[in-house]
């Protein structure tokens, strides 16, 4: 989320817009135009990949994050329209690759406008745009291997019990 916020502030948002990470905090909304980003889903794109070394295993999985942007203010549709246009632009993809090579913009969902009435019962322009971001997640763990096996742990099977002739 930090990297997405950095891109929005550096490349897209007007200087007078505030940016927040979505959360339920019961604070009043700002008086200026603002944008809220909130992760709404995380979807695996493939099965896990395991990369083994002598001491560790790295388990990685590509996932698609959906981050909903909610803009509030007179230019909400214009700002989100600009974000939608730039999201898959080659400069945006290059910007993300320069910062982290395990993240890439994918696509956007539909830009929608909603009615929003604030706590003072005043109408404010509001719009939402879902962004899809591909992220390679990974976890590294120690490799679980057996280096020795004691004879006490081996149970010997005999065939004597299985080969007895059956009684007529």
JSON list of C-alpha atoms in Angstrom, two decimals:
[
{"chain": "A", "resi": 1, "resn": "UNK", "atom": "CA", "xyz": [0.00, 0.00, 0.00]},
{"chain": "A", "resi": 2, "resn": "UNK", "atom": "CA", "xyz": [2.87, 2.37, 0.74]},
{"chain": "A", "resi": 3, "resn": "UNK", "atom": "CA", "xyz": [4.25, 2.01, -2.78]},
{"chain": "A", "resi": 4, "resn": "UNK", "atom": "CA", "xyz": [0.84, 2.64, -4.34]},
{"chain": "A", "resi": 5, "resn": "UNK", "atom": "CA", "xyz": [0.40, 5.70, -2.15]},
{"chain": "A", "resi": 6, "resn": "UNK", "atom": "CA", "xyz": [3.82, 6.98, -3.21]},
{"chain": "A", "resi": 7, "resn": "UNK", "atom": "CA", "xyz": [2.89, 6.56, -6.89]},
{"chain": "A", "resi": 8, "resn": "UNK", "atom": "CA", "xyz": [-0.45, 8.32, -6.43]},
{"chain": "A", "resi": 9, "resn": "UNK", "atom": "CA", "xyz": [1.15, 11.29, -4.64]},
{"chain": "A", "resi": 10, "resn": "UNK", "atom": "CA", "xyz": [4.12, 11.56, -6.99]},
{"chain": "A", "resi": 11, "resn": "UNK", "atom": "CA", "xyz": [2.48, 10.92, -10.34]},
{"chain": "A", "resi": 12, "resn": "UNK", "atom": "CA", "xyz": [-1.28, 11.52, -10.26]},
{"chain": "A", "resi": 13, "resn": "UNK", "atom": "CA", "xyz": [-2.96, 13.32, -7.38]},
{"chain": "A", "resi": 14, "resn": "UNK", "atom": "CA", "xyz": [-3.37, 17.10, -7.45]},
{"chain": "A", "resi": 15, "resn": "UNK", "atom": "CA", "xyz": [-1.29, 18.82, -4.77]},
{"chain": "A", "resi": 16, "resn": "UNK", "atom": "CA", "xyz": [-4.33, 19.92, -2.78]},
{"chain": "A", "resi": 17, "resn": "UNK", "atom": "CA", "xyz": [-5.69, 16.36, -2.37]},
{"chain": "A", "resi": 18, "resn": "UNK", "atom": "CA", "xyz": [-5.17, 14.31, 0.82]},
{"chain": "A", "resi": 19, "resn": "UNK", "atom": "CA", "xyz": [-4.52, 10.55, 0.73]},
{"chain": "A", "resi": 20, "resn": "UNK", "atom": "CA", "xyz": [-5.55, 8.05, 3.41]},
{"chain": "A", "resi": 21, "resn": "UNK", "atom": "CA", "xyz": [-5.39, 4.32, 3.92]},
{"chain": "A", "resi": 22, "resn": "UNK", "atom": "CA", "xyz": [-8.94, 3.07, 4.54]},
{"chain": "A", "resi": 23, "resn": "UNK", "atom": "CA", "xyz": [-9.96, 2.16, 8.04]},
{"chain": "A", "resi": 24, "resn": "UNK", "atom": "CA", "xyz": [-12.91, 2.59, 10.33]},
{"chain": "A", "resi": 25, "resn": "UNK", "atom": "CA", "xyz": [-11.71, 5.25, 12.72]},
{"chain": "A", "resi": 26, "resn": "UNK", "atom": "CA", "xyz": [-14.81, 7.40, 13.34]},
{"chain": "A", "resi": 27, "resn": "UNK", "atom": "CA", "xyz": [-12.93, 10.60, 12.63]},
{"chain": "A", "resi": 28, "resn": "UNK", "atom": "CA", "xyz": [-14.65, 13.36, 10.68]},
{"chain": "A", "resi": 29, "resn": "UNK", "atom": "CA", "xyz": [-13.83, 13.54, 6.99]},
{"chain": "A", "resi": 30, "resn": "UNK", "atom": "CA", "xyz": [-11.44, 16.27, 5.86]},
{"chain": "A", "resi": 31, "resn": "UNK", "atom": "CA", "xyz": [-12.82, 19.51, 4.46]},
{"chain": "A", "resi": 32, "resn": "UNK", "atom": "CA", "xyz": [-10.59, 19.21, 1.39]},
{"chain": "A", "resi": 33, "resn": "UNK", "atom": "CA", "xyz": [-10.80, 16.73, -1.50]},
{"chain": "A", "resi": 34, "resn": "UNK", "atom": "CA", "xyz": [-9.33, 13.37, -0.59]},
{"chain": "A", "resi": 35, "resn": "UNK", "atom": "CA", "xyz": [-8.69, 9.81, -1.74]},
{"chain": "A", "resi": 36, "resn": "UNK", "atom": "CA", "xyz": [-9.01, 6.65, 0.35]},
{"chain": "A", "resi": 37, "resn": "UNK", "atom": "CA", "xyz": [-7.23, 3.40, -0.60]},
{"chain": "A", "resi": 38, "resn": "UNK", "atom": "CA", "xyz": [-8.40, 0.11, 0.86]},
{"chain": "A", "resi": 39, "resn": "UNK", "atom": "CA", "xyz": [-7.46, -3.48, 0.01]},
{"chain": "A", "resi": 40, "resn": "UNK", "atom": "CA", "xyz": [-10.71, -5.31, -0.74]},
{"chain": "A", "resi": 41, "resn": "UNK", "atom": "CA", "xyz": [-9.52, -8.72, -1.97]},
{"chain": "A", "resi": 42, "resn": "UNK", "atom": "CA", "xyz": [-6.50, -10.96, -2.44]},
{"chain": "A", "resi": 43, "resn": "UNK", "atom": "CA", "xyz": [-6.82, -13.72, -5.04]},
{"chain": "A", "resi": 44, "resn": "UNK", "atom": "CA", "xyz": [-4.19, -16.40, -5.75]},
{"chain": "A", "resi": 45, "resn": "UNK", "atom": "CA", "xyz": [-3.29, -16.60, -9.45]},
{"chain": "A", "resi": 46, "resn": "UNK", "atom": "CA", "xyz": [-1.37, -19.89, -9.48]},
{"chain": "A", "resi": 47, "resn": "UNK", "atom": "CA", "xyz": [-0.28, -22.77, -7.30]},
{"chain": "A", "resi": 48, "resn": "UNK", "atom": "CA", "xyz": [2.71, -22.32, -5.02]},
{"chain": "A", "resi": 49, "resn": "UNK", "atom": "CA", "xyz": [6.25, -22.55, -6.34]},
{"chain": "A", "resi": 50, "resn": "UNK", "atom": "CA", "xyz": [8.88, -24.15, -4.07]},
{"chain": "A", "resi": 51, "resn": "UNK", "atom": "CA", "xyz": [12.56, -23.26, -4.44]},
{"chain": "A", "resi": 52, "resn": "UNK", "atom": "CA", "xyz": [14.86, -25.43, -2.31]},
{"chain": "A", "resi": 53, "resn": "UNK", "atom": "CA", "xyz": [18.40, -24.84, -1.09]},
{"chain": "A", "resi": 54, "resn": "UNK", "atom": "CA", "xyz": [20.40, -26.99, 1.31]},
{"chain": "A", "resi": 55, "resn": "UNK", "atom": "CA", "xyz": [19.01, -25.21, 4.37]},
{"chain": "A", "resi": 56, "resn": "UNK", "atom": "CA", "xyz": [15.91, -23.30, 3.24]},
{"chain": "A", "resi": 57, "resn": "UNK", "atom": "CA", "xyz": [12.82, -23.50, 1.08]},
{"chain": "A", "resi": 58, "resn": "UNK", "atom": "CA", "xyz": [11.19, -20.42, -0.41]},
{"chain": "A", "resi": 59, "resn": "UNK", "atom": "CA", "xyz": [7.50, -20.78, -1.16]},
{"chain": "A", "resi": 60, "resn": "UNK", "atom": "CA", "xyz": [6.18, -18.15, -3.54]},
{"chain": "A", "resi": 61, "resn": "UNK", "atom": "CA", "xyz": [2.77, -17.43, -5.02]},
{"chain": "A", "resi": 62, "resn": "UNK", "atom": "CA", "xyz": [1.53, -14.72, -7.38]},
{"chain": "A", "resi": 63, "resn": "UNK", "atom": "CA", "xyz": [-1.58, -12.97, -6.10]},
{"chain": "A", "resi": 64, "resn": "UNK", "atom": "CA", "xyz": [-3.86, -10.28, -7.43]},
{"chain": "A", "resi": 65, "resn": "UNK", "atom": "CA", "xyz": [-4.63, -7.53, -4.94]},
{"chain": "A", "resi": 66, "resn": "UNK", "atom": "CA", "xyz": [-7.71, -5.43, -5.51]},
{"chain": "A", "resi": 67, "resn": "UNK", "atom": "CA", "xyz": [-7.40, -1.99, -3.99]},
{"chain": "A", "resi": 68, "resn": "UNK", "atom": "CA", "xyz": [-10.48, 0.17, -4.02]},
{"chain": "A", "resi": 69, "resn": "UNK", "atom": "CA", "xyz": [-9.89, 3.87, -4.42]},
{"chain": "A", "resi": 70, "resn": "UNK", "atom": "CA", "xyz": [-12.65, 6.15, -3.18]},
{"chain": "A", "resi": 71, "resn": "UNK", "atom": "CA", "xyz": [-12.38, 9.80, -4.17]},
{"chain": "A", "resi": 72, "resn": "UNK", "atom": "CA", "xyz": [-14.44, 12.54, -2.55]},
{"chain": "A", "resi": 73, "resn": "UNK", "atom": "CA", "xyz": [-14.53, 16.10, -3.79]},
{"chain": "A", "resi": 74, "resn": "UNK", "atom": "CA", "xyz": [-15.70, 18.14, -6.77]},
{"chain": "A", "resi": 75, "resn": "UNK", "atom": "CA", "xyz": [-13.11, 16.54, -9.10]},
{"chain": "A", "resi": 76, "resn": "UNK", "atom": "CA", "xyz": [-13.59, 12.94, -7.91]},
{"chain": "A", "resi": 77, "resn": "UNK", "atom": "CA", "xyz": [-14.48, 11.54, -11.34]},
{"chain": "A", "resi": 78, "resn": "UNK", "atom": "CA", "xyz": [-11.72, 13.48, -13.08]},
{"chain": "A", "resi": 79, "resn": "UNK", "atom": "CA", "xyz": [-9.03, 12.34, -10.64]},
{"chain": "A", "resi": 80, "resn": "UNK", "atom": "CA", "xyz": [-10.07, 8.68, -10.77]},
{"chain": "A", "resi": 81, "resn": "UNK", "atom": "CA", "xyz": [-10.38, 8.88, -14.56]},
{"chain": "A", "resi": 82, "resn": "UNK", "atom": "CA", "xyz": [-6.76, 10.04, -14.71]},
{"chain": "A", "resi": 83, "resn": "UNK", "atom": "CA", "xyz": [-5.66, 7.20, -12.42]},
{"chain": "A", "resi": 84, "resn": "UNK", "atom": "CA", "xyz": [-7.54, 4.67, -14.57]},
{"chain": "A", "resi": 85, "resn": "UNK", "atom": "CA", "xyz": [-5.88, 6.01, -17.73]},
{"chain": "A", "resi": 86, "resn": "UNK", "atom": "CA", "xyz": [-2.37, 5.98, -16.27]},
{"chain": "A", "resi": 87, "resn": "UNK", "atom": "CA", "xyz": [-2.58, 2.67, -14.36]},
{"chain": "A", "resi": 88, "resn": "UNK", "atom": "CA", "xyz": [-1.47, 0.44, -17.26]},
{"chain": "A", "resi": 89, "resn": "UNK", "atom": "CA", "xyz": [0.67, 3.04, -18.97]},
{"chain": "A", "resi": 90, "resn": "UNK", "atom": "CA", "xyz": [4.24, 1.92, -19.66]},
{"chain": "A", "resi": 91, "resn": "UNK", "atom": "CA", "xyz": [5.62, 4.74, -17.50]},
{"chain": "A", "resi": 92, "resn": "UNK", "atom": "CA", "xyz": [3.59, 3.50, -14.53]},
{"chain": "A", "resi": 93, "resn": "UNK", "atom": "CA", "xyz": [4.74, -0.08, -15.05]},
{"chain": "A", "resi": 94, "resn": "UNK", "atom": "CA", "xyz": [8.37, 1.13, -15.30]},
{"chain": "A", "resi": 95, "resn": "UNK", "atom": "CA", "xyz": [7.92, 3.26, -12.14]},
{"chain": "A", "resi": 96, "resn": "UNK", "atom": "CA", "xyz": [6.79, 0.21, -10.14]},
{"chain": "A", "resi": 97, "resn": "UNK", "atom": "CA", "xyz": [9.49, -2.06, -11.62]},
{"chain": "A", "resi": 98, "resn": "UNK", "atom": "CA", "xyz": [12.14, 0.47, -10.64]},
{"chain": "A", "resi": 99, "resn": "UNK", "atom": "CA", "xyz": [10.95, 0.48, -7.03]},
{"chain": "A", "resi": 100, "resn": "UNK", "atom": "CA", "xyz": [10.16, -3.25, -6.62]},
{"chain": "A", "resi": 101, "resn": "UNK", "atom": "CA", "xyz": [10.34, -5.92, -9.29]},
{"chain": "A", "resi": 102, "resn": "UNK", "atom": "CA", "xyz": [7.76, -8.16, -7.58]},
{"chain": "A", "resi": 103, "resn": "UNK", "atom": "CA", "xyz": [4.83, -5.73, -8.10]},
{"chain": "A", "resi": 104, "resn": "UNK", "atom": "CA", "xyz": [3.10, -4.79, -11.36]},
{"chain": "A", "resi": 105, "resn": "UNK", "atom": "CA", "xyz": [-0.10, -2.90, -12.20]},
{"chain": "A", "resi": 106, "resn": "UNK", "atom": "CA", "xyz": [-2.60, -5.18, -13.92]},
{"chain": "A", "resi": 107, "resn": "UNK", "atom": "CA", "xyz": [-5.86, -3.43, -14.79]},
{"chain": "A", "resi": 108, "resn": "UNK", "atom": "CA", "xyz": [-8.77, -1.51, -13.30]},
{"chain": "A", "resi": 109, "resn": "UNK", "atom": "CA", "xyz": [-12.41, -2.21, -12.70]},
{"chain": "A", "resi": 110, "resn": "UNK", "atom": "CA", "xyz": [-15.22, 0.13, -13.67]},
{"chain": "A", "resi": 111, "resn": "UNK", "atom": "CA", "xyz": [-15.17, 3.74, -12.52]},
{"chain": "A", "resi": 112, "resn": "UNK", "atom": "CA", "xyz": [-18.44, 4.35, -10.66]},
{"chain": "A", "resi": 113, "resn": "UNK", "atom": "CA", "xyz": [-20.05, 7.43, -9.18]},
{"chain": "A", "resi": 114, "resn": "UNK", "atom": "CA", "xyz": [-22.01, 7.23, -5.93]},
{"chain": "A", "resi": 115, "resn": "UNK", "atom": "CA", "xyz": [-24.06, 9.60, -3.89]},
{"chain": "A", "resi": 116, "resn": "UNK", "atom": "CA", "xyz": [-22.34, 10.42, -0.62]},
{"chain": "A", "resi": 117, "resn": "UNK", "atom": "CA", "xyz": [-23.99, 12.33, 2.18]},
{"chain": "A", "resi": 118, "resn": "UNK", "atom": "CA", "xyz": [-21.68, 13.36, 4.99]},
{"chain": "A", "resi": 119, "resn": "UNK", "atom": "CA", "xyz": [-22.48, 13.51, 8.72]},
{"chain": "A", "resi": 120, "resn": "UNK", "atom": "CA", "xyz": [-23.86, 17.02, 8.29]},
{"chain": "A", "resi": 121, "resn": "UNK", "atom": "CA", "xyz": [-26.29, 15.67, 5.66]},
{"chain": "A", "resi": 122, "resn": "UNK", "atom": "CA", "xyz": [-24.53, 17.54, 2.85]},
{"chain": "A", "resi": 123, "resn": "UNK", "atom": "CA", "xyz": [-24.02, 15.97, -0.58]},
{"chain": "A", "resi": 124, "resn": "UNK", "atom": "CA", "xyz": [-20.44, 15.42, -1.72]},
{"chain": "A", "resi": 125, "resn": "UNK", "atom": "CA", "xyz": [-19.21, 14.12, -5.08]},
{"chain": "A", "resi": 126, "resn": "UNK", "atom": "CA", "xyz": [-17.88, 10.60, -4.65]},
{"chain": "A", "resi": 127, "resn": "UNK", "atom": "CA", "xyz": [-16.52, 7.96, -7.02]},
{"chain": "A", "resi": 128, "resn": "UNK", "atom": "CA", "xyz": [-14.78, 4.59, -6.71]},
{"chain": "A", "resi": 129, "resn": "UNK", "atom": "CA", "xyz": [-12.26, 2.75, -8.85]},
{"chain": "A", "resi": 130, "resn": "UNK", "atom": "CA", "xyz": [-10.85, -0.73, -8.16]},
{"chain": "A", "resi": 131, "resn": "UNK", "atom": "CA", "xyz": [-7.18, -1.16, -9.09]},
{"chain": "A", "resi": 132, "resn": "UNK", "atom": "CA", "xyz": [-5.74, -4.63, -9.67]},
{"chain": "A", "resi": 133, "resn": "UNK", "atom": "CA", "xyz": [-2.12, -5.16, -8.75]},
{"chain": "A", "resi": 134, "resn": "UNK", "atom": "CA", "xyz": [-0.07, -8.34, -9.28]},
{"chain": "A", "resi": 135, "resn": "UNK", "atom": "CA", "xyz": [2.20, -9.14, -6.35]},
{"chain": "A", "resi": 136, "resn": "UNK", "atom": "CA", "xyz": [4.61, -12.05, -5.90]},
{"chain": "A", "resi": 137, "resn": "UNK", "atom": "CA", "xyz": [4.41, -13.13, -2.26]},
{"chain": "A", "resi": 138, "resn": "UNK", "atom": "CA", "xyz": [7.03, -15.40, -0.68]},
{"chain": "A", "resi": 139, "resn": "UNK", "atom": "CA", "xyz": [7.77, -17.11, 2.60]},
{"chain": "A", "resi": 140, "resn": "UNK", "atom": "CA", "xyz": [11.16, -18.61, 3.47]},
{"chain": "A", "resi": 141, "resn": "UNK", "atom": "CA", "xyz": [11.41, -21.48, 5.93]},
{"chain": "A", "resi": 142, "resn": "UNK", "atom": "CA", "xyz": [14.10, -23.86, 7.05]},
{"chain": "A", "resi": 143, "resn": "UNK", "atom": "CA", "xyz": [14.18, -27.06, 5.05]},
{"chain": "A", "resi": 144, "resn": "UNK", "atom": "CA", "xyz": [12.81, -30.03, 6.93]},
{"chain": "A", "resi": 145, "resn": "UNK", "atom": "CA", "xyz": [14.96, -33.02, 6.05]},
{"chain": "A", "resi": 146, "resn": "UNK", "atom": "CA", "xyz": [16.02, -36.19, 7.81]},
{"chain": "A", "resi": 147, "resn": "UNK", "atom": "CA", "xyz": [19.80, -36.45, 8.08]},
{"chain": "A", "resi": 148, "resn": "UNK", "atom": "CA", "xyz": [19.89, -39.71, 10.08]},
{"chain": "A", "resi": 149, "resn": "UNK", "atom": "CA", "xyz": [17.54, -42.58, 10.76]},
{"chain": "A", "resi": 150, "resn": "UNK", "atom": "CA", "xyz": [18.00, -44.84, 13.78]},
{"chain": "A", "resi": 151, "resn": "UNK", "atom": "CA", "xyz": [17.21, -48.57, 13.60]},
{"chain": "A", "resi": 152, "resn": "UNK", "atom": "CA", "xyz": [14.80, -48.25, 16.53]},
{"chain": "A", "resi": 153, "resn": "UNK", "atom": "CA", "xyz": [12.45, -46.29, 14.32]},
{"chain": "A", "resi": 154, "resn": "UNK", "atom": "CA", "xyz": [12.22, -48.98, 11.67]},
{"chain": "A", "resi": 155, "resn": "UNK", "atom": "CA", "xyz": [9.60, -51.68, 12.11]},
{"chain": "A", "resi": 156, "resn": "UNK", "atom": "CA", "xyz": [10.49, -54.84, 10.32]},
{"chain": "A", "resi": 157, "resn": "UNK", "atom": "CA", "xyz": [7.63, -56.56, 8.58]},
{"chain": "A", "resi": 158, "resn": "UNK", "atom": "CA", "xyz": [7.77, -60.31, 8.31]},
{"chain": "A", "resi": 159, "resn": "UNK", "atom": "CA", "xyz": [5.91, -62.36, 5.81]},
{"chain": "A", "resi": 160, "resn": "UNK", "atom": "CA", "xyz": [5.38, -65.28, 8.21]},
{"chain": "A", "resi": 161, "resn": "UNK", "atom": "CA", "xyz": [1.98, -64.03, 9.34]},
{"chain": "A", "resi": 162, "resn": "UNK", "atom": "CA", "xyz": [0.78, -63.44, 5.80]},
{"chain": "A", "resi": 163, "resn": "UNK", "atom": "CA", "xyz": [1.84, -66.77, 4.26]},
{"chain": "A", "resi": 164, "resn": "UNK", "atom": "CA", "xyz": [0.22, -69.23, 6.68]},
{"chain": "A", "resi": 165, "resn": "UNK", "atom": "CA", "xyz": [-2.02, -71.67, 4.94]},
{"chain": "A", "resi": 166, "resn": "UNK", "atom": "CA", "xyz": [-5.65, -71.00, 5.68]},
{"chain": "A", "resi": 167, "resn": "UNK", "atom": "CA", "xyz": [-7.65, -73.67, 7.49]},
{"chain": "A", "resi": 168, "resn": "UNK", "atom": "CA", "xyz": [-10.22, -75.51, 5.34]}
]
